[in-house]
Coordinates of C-alpha atoms and ligand atoms in Angstrom, one line a residue:
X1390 CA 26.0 -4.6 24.2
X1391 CA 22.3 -4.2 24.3
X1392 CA 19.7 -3.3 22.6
X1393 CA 17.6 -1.4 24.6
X1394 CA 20.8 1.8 25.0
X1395 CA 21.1 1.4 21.0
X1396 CA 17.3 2.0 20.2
X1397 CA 18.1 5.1 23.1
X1398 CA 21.2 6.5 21.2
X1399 CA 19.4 6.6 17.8
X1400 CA 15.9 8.1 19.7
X1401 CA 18.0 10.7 20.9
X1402 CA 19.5 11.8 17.7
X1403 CA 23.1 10.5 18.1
X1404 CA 24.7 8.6 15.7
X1405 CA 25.4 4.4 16.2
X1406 CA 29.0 2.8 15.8
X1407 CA 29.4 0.0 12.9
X1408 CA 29.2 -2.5 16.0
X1409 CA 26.0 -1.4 17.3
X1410 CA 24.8 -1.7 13.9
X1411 CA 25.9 -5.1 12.6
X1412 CA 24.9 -6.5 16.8
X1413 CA 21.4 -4.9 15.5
X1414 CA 21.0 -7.3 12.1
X1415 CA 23.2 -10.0 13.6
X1416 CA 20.8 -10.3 16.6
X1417 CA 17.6 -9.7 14.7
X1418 CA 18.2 -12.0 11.7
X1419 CA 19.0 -14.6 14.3
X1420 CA 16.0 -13.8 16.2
X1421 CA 17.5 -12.9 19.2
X1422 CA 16.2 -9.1 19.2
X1423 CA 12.3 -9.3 18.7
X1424 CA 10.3 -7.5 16.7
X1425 CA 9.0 -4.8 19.2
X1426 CA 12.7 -3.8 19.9
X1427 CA 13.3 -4.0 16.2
X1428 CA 9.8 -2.1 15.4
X1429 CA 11.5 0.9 18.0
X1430 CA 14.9 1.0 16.4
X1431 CA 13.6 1.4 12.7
X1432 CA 11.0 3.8 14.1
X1433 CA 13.8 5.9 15.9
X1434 CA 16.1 5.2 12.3
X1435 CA 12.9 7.0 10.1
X1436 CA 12.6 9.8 12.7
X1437 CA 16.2 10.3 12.9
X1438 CA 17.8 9.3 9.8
X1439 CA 21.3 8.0 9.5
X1440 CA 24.6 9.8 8.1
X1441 CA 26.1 8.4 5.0
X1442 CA 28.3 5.8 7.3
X1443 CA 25.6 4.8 8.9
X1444 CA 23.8 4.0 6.0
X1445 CA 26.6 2.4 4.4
X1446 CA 27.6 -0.2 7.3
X1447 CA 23.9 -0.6 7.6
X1448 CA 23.8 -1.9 4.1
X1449 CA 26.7 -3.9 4.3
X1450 CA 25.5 -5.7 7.8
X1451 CA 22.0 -6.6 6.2
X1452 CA 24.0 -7.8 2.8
X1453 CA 26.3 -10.3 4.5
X1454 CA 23.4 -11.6 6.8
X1455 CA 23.3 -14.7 4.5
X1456 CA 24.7 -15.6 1.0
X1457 CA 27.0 -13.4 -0.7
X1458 CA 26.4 -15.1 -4.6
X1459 CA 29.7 -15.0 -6.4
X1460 CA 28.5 -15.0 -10.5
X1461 CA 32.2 -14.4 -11.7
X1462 CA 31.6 -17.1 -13.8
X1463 CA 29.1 -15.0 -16.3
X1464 CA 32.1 -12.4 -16.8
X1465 CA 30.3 -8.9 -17.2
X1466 CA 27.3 -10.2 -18.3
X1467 CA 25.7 -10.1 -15.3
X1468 CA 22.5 -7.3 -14.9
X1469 CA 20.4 -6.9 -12.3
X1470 CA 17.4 -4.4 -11.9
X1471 CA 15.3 -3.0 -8.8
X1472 CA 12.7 -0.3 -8.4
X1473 CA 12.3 2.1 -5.5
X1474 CA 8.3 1.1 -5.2
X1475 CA 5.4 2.3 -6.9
X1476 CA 1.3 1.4 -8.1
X1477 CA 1.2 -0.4 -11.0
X1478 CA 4.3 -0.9 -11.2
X1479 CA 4.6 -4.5 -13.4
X1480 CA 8.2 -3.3 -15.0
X1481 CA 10.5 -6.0 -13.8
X1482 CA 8.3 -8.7 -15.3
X1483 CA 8.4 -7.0 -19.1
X1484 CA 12.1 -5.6 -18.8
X1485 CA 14.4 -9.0 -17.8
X1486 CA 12.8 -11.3 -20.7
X1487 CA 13.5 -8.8 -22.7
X1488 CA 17.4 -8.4 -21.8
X1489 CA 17.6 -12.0 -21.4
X1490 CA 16.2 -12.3 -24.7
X1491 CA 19.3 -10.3 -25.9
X1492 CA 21.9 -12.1 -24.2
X1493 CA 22.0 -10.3 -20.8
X1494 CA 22.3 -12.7 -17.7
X1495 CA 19.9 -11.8 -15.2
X1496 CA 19.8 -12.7 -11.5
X1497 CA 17.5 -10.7 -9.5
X1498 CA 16.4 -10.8 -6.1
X1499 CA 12.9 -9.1 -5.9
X1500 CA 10.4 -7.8 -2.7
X1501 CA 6.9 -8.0 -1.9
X1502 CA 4.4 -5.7 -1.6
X1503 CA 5.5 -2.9 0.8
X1504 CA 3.3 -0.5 1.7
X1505 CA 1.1 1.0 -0.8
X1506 CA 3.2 -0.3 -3.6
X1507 CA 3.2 -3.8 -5.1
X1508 CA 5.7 -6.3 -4.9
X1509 CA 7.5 -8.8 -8.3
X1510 CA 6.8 -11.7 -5.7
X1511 CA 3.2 -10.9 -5.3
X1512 CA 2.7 -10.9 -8.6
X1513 CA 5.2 -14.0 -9.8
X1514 CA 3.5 -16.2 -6.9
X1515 CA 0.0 -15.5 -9.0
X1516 CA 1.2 -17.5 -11.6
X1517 CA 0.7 -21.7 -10.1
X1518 CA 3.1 -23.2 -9.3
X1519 CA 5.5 -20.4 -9.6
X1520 CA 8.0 -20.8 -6.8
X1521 CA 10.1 -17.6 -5.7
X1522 CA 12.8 -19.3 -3.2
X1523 CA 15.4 -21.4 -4.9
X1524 CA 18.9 -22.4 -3.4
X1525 CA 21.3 -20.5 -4.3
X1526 CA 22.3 -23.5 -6.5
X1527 CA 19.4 -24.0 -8.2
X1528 CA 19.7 -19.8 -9.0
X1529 CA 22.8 -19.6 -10.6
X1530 CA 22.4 -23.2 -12.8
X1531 CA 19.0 -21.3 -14.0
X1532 CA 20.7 -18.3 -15.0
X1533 CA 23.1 -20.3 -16.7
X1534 CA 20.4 -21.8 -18.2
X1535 CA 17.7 -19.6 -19.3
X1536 CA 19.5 -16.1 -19.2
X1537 CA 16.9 -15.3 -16.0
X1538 CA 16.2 -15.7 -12.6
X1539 CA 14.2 -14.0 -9.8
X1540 CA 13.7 -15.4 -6.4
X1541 CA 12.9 -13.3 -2.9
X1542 CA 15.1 -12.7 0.0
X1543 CA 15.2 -15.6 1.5
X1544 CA 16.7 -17.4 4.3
X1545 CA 19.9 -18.2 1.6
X1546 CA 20.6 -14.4 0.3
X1547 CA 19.9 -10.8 2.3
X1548 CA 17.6 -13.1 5.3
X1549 CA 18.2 -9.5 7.3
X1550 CA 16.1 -7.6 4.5
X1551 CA 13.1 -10.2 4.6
X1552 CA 12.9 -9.6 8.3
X1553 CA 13.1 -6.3 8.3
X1554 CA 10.9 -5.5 5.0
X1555 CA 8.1 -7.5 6.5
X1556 CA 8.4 -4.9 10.2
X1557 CA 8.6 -1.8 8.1
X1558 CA 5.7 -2.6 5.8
X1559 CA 3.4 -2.7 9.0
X1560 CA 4.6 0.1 11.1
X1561 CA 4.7 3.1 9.0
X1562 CA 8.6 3.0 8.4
X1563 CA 8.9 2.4 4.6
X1564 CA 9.7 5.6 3.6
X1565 CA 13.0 6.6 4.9
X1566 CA 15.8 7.0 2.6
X1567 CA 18.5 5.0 5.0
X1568 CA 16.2 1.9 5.2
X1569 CA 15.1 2.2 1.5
X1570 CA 18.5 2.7 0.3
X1571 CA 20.0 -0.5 2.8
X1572 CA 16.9 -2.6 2.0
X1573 CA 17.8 -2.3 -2.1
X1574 CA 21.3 -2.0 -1.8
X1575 CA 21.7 -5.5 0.3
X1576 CA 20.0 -7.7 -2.1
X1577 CA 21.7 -5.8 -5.0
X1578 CA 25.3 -6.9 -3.6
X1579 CA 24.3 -10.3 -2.2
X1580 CA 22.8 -11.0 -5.3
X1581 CA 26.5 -10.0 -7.5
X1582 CA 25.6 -8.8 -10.5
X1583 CA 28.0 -7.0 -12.2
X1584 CA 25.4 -4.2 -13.4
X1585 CA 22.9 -2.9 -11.4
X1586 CA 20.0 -0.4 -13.4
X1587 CA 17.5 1.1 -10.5
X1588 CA 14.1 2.9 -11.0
X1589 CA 13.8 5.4 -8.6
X1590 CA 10.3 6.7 -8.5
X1591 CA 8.8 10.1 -7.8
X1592 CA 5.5 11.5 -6.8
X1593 CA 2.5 11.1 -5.2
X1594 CA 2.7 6.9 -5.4
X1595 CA 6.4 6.5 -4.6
X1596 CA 7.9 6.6 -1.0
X1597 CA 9.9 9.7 -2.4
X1598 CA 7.4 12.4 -3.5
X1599 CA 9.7 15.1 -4.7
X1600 CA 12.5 14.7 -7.5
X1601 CA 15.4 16.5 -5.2
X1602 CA 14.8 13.5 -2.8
X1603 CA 14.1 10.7 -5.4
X1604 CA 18.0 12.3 -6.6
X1605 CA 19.3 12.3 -2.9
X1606 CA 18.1 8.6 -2.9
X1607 CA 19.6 7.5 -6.5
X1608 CA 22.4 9.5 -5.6
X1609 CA 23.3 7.3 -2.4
X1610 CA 22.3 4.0 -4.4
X1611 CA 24.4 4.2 -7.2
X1612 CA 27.6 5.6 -4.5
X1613 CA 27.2 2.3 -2.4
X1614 CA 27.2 0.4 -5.7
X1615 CA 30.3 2.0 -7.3
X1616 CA 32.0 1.9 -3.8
X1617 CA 30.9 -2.1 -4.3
X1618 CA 32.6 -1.9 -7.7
X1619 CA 29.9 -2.6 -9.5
X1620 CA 28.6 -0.5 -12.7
X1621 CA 25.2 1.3 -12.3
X1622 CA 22.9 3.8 -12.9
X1623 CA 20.0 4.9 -11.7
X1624 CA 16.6 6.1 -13.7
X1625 CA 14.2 8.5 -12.2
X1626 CA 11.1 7.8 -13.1
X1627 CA 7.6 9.2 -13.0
X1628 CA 5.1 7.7 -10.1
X1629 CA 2.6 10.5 -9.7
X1630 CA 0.2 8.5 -11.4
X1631 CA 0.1 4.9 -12.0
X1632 CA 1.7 2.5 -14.2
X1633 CA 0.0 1.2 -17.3
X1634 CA -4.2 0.5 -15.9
X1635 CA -3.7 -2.7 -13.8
X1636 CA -3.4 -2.6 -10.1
X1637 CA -3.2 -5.9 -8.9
X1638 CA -0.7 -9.0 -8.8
X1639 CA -2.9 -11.4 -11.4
X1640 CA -4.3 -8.3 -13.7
X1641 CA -0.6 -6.9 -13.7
X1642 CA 0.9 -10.4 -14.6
X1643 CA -1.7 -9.9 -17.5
X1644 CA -1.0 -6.7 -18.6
X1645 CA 3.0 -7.2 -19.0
X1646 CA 2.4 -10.4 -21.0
X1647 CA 0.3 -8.0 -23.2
X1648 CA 3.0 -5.8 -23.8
X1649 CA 5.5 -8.6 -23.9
X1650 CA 2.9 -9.9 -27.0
X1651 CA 2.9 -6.2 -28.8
X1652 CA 0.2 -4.9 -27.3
X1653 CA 0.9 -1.1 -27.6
X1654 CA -1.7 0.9 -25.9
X1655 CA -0.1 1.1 -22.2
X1656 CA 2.3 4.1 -24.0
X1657 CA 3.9 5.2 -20.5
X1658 CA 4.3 1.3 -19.4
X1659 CA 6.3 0.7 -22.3
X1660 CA 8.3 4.2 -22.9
X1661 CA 9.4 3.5 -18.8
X1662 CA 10.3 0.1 -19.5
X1663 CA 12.3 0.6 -22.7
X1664 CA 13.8 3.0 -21.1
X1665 CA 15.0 0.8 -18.0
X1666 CA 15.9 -2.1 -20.5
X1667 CA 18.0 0.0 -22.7
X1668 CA 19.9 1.3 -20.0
X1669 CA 20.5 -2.4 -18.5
X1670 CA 21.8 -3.3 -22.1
X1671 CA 24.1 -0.3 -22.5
X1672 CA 26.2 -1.0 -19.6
X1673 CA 25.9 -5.3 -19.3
X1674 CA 26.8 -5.1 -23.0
X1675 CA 28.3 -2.1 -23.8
X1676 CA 25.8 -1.0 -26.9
X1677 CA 25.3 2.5 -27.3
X1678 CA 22.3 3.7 -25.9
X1679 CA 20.8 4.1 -29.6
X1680 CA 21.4 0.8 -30.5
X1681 CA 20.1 -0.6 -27.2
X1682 CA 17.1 0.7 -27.7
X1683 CA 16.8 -0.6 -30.9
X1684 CA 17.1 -4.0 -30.7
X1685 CA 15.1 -3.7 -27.0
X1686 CA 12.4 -2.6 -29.1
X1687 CA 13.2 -5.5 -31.7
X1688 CA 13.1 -8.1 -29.1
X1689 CA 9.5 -7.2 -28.2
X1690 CA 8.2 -6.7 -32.2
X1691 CA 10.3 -10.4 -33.2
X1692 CA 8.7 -12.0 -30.1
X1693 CA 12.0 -13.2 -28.6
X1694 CA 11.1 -11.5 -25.3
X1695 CA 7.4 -13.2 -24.8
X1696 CA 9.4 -16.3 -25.9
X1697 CA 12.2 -15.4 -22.9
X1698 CA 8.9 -14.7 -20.4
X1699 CA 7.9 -18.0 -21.0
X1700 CA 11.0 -20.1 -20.7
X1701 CA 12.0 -18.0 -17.5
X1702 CA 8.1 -19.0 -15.9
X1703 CA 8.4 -22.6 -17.0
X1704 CA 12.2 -22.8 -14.9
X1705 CA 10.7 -21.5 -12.3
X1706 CA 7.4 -24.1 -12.3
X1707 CA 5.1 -21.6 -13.3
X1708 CA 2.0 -22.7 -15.6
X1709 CA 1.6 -19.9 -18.3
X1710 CA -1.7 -21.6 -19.3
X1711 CA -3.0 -20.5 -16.0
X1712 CA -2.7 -16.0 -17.3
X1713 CA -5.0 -17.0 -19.9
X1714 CA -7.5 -18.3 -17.8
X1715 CA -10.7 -16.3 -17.8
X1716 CA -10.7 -15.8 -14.3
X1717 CA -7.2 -14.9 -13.6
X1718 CA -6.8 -11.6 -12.0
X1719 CA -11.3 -11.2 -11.8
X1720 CA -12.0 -11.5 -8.4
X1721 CA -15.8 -12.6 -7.8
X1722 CA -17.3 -9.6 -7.2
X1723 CA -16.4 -5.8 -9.0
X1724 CA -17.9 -2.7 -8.6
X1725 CA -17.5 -0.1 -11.5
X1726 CA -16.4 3.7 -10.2
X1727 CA -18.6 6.4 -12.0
X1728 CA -17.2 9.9 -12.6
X1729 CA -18.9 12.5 -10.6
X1730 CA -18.9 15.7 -12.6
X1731 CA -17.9 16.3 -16.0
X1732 CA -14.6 17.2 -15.7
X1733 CA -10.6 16.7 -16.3
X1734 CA -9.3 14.7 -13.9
X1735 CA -6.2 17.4 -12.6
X1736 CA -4.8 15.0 -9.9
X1737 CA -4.4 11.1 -8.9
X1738 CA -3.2 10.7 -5.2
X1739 CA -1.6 7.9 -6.5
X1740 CA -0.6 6.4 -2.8
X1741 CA -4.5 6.4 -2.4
X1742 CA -4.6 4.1 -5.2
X1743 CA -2.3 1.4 -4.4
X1744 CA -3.9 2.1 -0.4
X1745 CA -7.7 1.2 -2.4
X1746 CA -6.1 -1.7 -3.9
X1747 CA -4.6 -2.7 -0.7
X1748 CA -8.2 -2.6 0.8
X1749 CA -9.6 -4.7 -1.7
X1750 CA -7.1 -7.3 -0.3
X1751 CA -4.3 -7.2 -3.2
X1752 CA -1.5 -6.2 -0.3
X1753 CA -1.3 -6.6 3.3
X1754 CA -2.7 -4.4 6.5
X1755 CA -0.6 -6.7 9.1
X1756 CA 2.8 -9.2 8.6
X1757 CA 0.3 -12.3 8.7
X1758 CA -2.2 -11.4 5.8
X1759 CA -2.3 -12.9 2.5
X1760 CA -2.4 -12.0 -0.8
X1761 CA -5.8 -12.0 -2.7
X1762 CA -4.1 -12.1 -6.0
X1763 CA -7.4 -11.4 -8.4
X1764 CA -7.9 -8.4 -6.2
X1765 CA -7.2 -5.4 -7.5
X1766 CA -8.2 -2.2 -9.3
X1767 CA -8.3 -1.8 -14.1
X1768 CA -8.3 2.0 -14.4
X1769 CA -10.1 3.3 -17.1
X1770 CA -9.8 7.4 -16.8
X1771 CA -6.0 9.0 -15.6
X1772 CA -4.7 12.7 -15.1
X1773 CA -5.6 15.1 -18.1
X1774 CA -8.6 12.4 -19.4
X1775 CA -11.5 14.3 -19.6
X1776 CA -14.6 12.6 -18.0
X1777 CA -18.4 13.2 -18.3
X1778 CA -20.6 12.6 -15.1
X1779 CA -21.5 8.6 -14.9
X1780 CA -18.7 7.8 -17.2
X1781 CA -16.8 4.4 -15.8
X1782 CA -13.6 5.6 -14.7
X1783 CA -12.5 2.5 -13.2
X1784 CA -13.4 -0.8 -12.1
X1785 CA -12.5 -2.9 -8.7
X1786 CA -12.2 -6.4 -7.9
X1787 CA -12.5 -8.2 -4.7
X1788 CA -13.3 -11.5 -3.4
X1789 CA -15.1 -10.4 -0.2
X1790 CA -18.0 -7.7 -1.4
X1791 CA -17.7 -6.0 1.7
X1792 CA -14.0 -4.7 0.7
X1793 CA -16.1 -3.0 -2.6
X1794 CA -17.5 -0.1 -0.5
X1795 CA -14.4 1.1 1.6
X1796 CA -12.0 0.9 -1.5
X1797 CA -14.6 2.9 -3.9
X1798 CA -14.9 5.5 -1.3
X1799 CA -10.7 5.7 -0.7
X1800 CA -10.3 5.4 -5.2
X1801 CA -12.7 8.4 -5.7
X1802 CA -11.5 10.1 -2.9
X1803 CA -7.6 10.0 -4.7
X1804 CA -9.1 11.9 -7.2
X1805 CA -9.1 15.8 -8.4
X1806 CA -11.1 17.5 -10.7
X1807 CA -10.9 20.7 -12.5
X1808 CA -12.4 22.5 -15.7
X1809 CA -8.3 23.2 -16.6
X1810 CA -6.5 20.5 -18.0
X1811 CA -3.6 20.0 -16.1
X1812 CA 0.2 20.5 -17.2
X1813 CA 1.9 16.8 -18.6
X1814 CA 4.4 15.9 -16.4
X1815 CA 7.7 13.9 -17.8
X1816 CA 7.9 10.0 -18.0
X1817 CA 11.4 10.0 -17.2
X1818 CA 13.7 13.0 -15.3
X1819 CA 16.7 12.1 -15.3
X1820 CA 19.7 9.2 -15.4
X1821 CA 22.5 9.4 -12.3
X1822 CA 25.2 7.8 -12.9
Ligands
URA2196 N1 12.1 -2.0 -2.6 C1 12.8 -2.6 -1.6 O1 13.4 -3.7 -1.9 N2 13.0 -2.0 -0.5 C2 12.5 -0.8 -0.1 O2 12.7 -0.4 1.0 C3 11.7 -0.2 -1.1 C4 11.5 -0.7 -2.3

């Protein structure tokens, strides 16, 4: 077999056996296929999609590159929780203290930054000393443990993701629902939990824009995972405009501790991630969904989730301390964006967002860049705030000033105004199950 007449068959439209498939991630996770034939393939995958098969072995393949974890041991207590990608998005870091805090066993296997969107990893590997690859040893005992665990695809579980997620973050192939759905899907069934609660987002920030496709994407998710026989559901959630008012791995660390402390004034943060963490209750424990909520909300007021955050950081070598630090998530030089009219803001291209952040160095332009974690963008004015001309409507932070200009320019650009204040829309759409 080779790989050149696979990357043909799928450029010309036709669809690839399971064999051609698993050679593909076999070869590549191995290193044997480089990254330009891989680049091709993905490229011809995004153009041409994949039937439901296709999709299916593909996830499969890329699952059973490494580690499949086997957490029998936990009963049905295991929950794990992923989100389709969006800006601002800090949710993973607020919801599992707060299930662990309720008895829920989490192990989770999280991403990087991809694209426009943030990554958990990113933002975790702000905190020093936090370390994101353990053994898969070293996972499970800290599960045991402390009810909580989340580690990156590594060489142990879904290698065949890692590769991959890295290639399609740099060549304009993240948003494709057969490599998004194969990309989640892999980690979710390496990774064995028993319950599996996705956000899939929808928008202008999130790789699917319009709800019928954010559905058509859930849809597929949760089949996979049922076909798997694990229990999930899937959560479609609003990303036409940021998460909370952080952009940025530090500042986001910072603003889901405040929430995690009571801090109520990020209303569609919270609302998304009650939400997520009831659900995640409801089936790991089997709670009604009124009760769940309840005592999700209980664990934040009672402080057994911040008390869960910390524990969780602390097994994974991470210095809390180091959040509070003044500096943490303040780059060295800011730049505060000024309203141009007085107006409602009608529209936030929210892609353009996480793409200004990205500029100002908090996520990467090529496979080899790193993080500036105290890069990043506190957003002061969102869609339906009505703004007066010079009003501060948000500020940026980068450690190079030269980064200020290009990201203030692509930040005001992502904005519409109007004299009509535009229509609400829902925080959450809908729940497939
Ligand atoms: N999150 C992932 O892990 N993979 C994707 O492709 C998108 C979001």
């Amino acid at each position: 077999m080779r790989i050149y007449d696979i990357i043909e068959k799928k450029r010309d439209g036709l669809e690839l056996l399971d064999s051609e498939i698993r050679f593909f991630i076999d070869g590549y996770t191995k290193g044997e296929i480089p990254d330009y034939q891989a680049a091709a393939l993905v490229m011809a995958i995004y153009l041409r999609g994949m039937s439901d098969r296709e999709t299916t072995v593909l996830t499969s393949a890329m699952a059973e590159s490494g580690d499949l974890l086997d957490l029998s041991v936990f009963g049905d207590l295991t929950v794990d929780k992923h989100s389709t990608g969006g800006v601002g998005d800090k949710t993973t870091l607020i919801v599992t203290p707060i299930v662990a805090s309720l008895g829920c066993k989490v192990a989770k296997m999280s991403g990087r930054g991809l694209g426009h969107t943030g990554g958990t990893i990113d933002k975790l590997e702000s905190i020093k000393g936090f370390r994101t690859e353990l053994s898969s040893e070293e996972f499970i005992s800290q599960v045991e443990r402390v009810g909580i665990s989340v580690i990156s695809a590594g060489k142990a579980l879904a290698p065949a993701d890692k590769k991959l997620y890295a290639l399609r973050d740099v060549t304009a192939t993240v948003g494709s629902v057969p490599l998004i759905v194969s990309s989640i899907m892999s980690k979710k069934l390496a990774g064995g939990s028993k319950s599996i609660v996705l956000d899939v987002k929808t928008g202008s920030g999130a790789f699917c824009k319009s709800v019928e496709n954010s559905r058509l994407l859930a849809e597929k998710m949760v089949t996979i995972g049922k076909a798997s026989g694990r229990r999930v559901s899937a959560v479609i959630t609003d990303m036409d405009i940021p998460l909370g008012t952080a952009v940025g791995n530090a500042s986001e660390v910072k603003e889901a501790v405040a929430v995690l402390k009571g801090d109520d004034k990020n209303k569609d943060l919270i609302e998304v991630c009650v939400r997520l963490a009831t659900e995640m209750v409801s089936n790991c424990l089997g709670y009604d969904l009124q009760s769940a909520e309840e005592q999700v909300r209980e664990s934040i007021k009672n402080g057994n989730a911040y008390r869960k955050f910390v524990e969780w950081v602390s097994a994974q070598g991470g210095d809390v301390s180091s959040i509070e630090a003044e500096n943490y998530g303040r780059a060295k030089y800011s730049r505060e964006v000024l309203a141009p009219f007085d107006a409602y803001i009608t529209k936030m291209d929210t892609e353009g967002i996480g793409t200004a952040a990205m500029l100002l160095g908090a996520g990467r332009k090529s496979k080899e860049d790193s993080i500036d974690f105290d890069a990043g963008v506190d957003i002061f004015a969102k869609t339906g705030k009505f703004v007066n001309k010079g009003d501060r409507i948000a500020v940026l932070w980068a450690s190079n000033e030269e980064l200020l200009d290009g990201a203030e320019e692509k930040y005001l650009q992502s904005l519409s105004f109007g004299a009509e204040c535009p229509q609400k829309r829902p925080l959450i759409y809908d729940v497939v199950r």
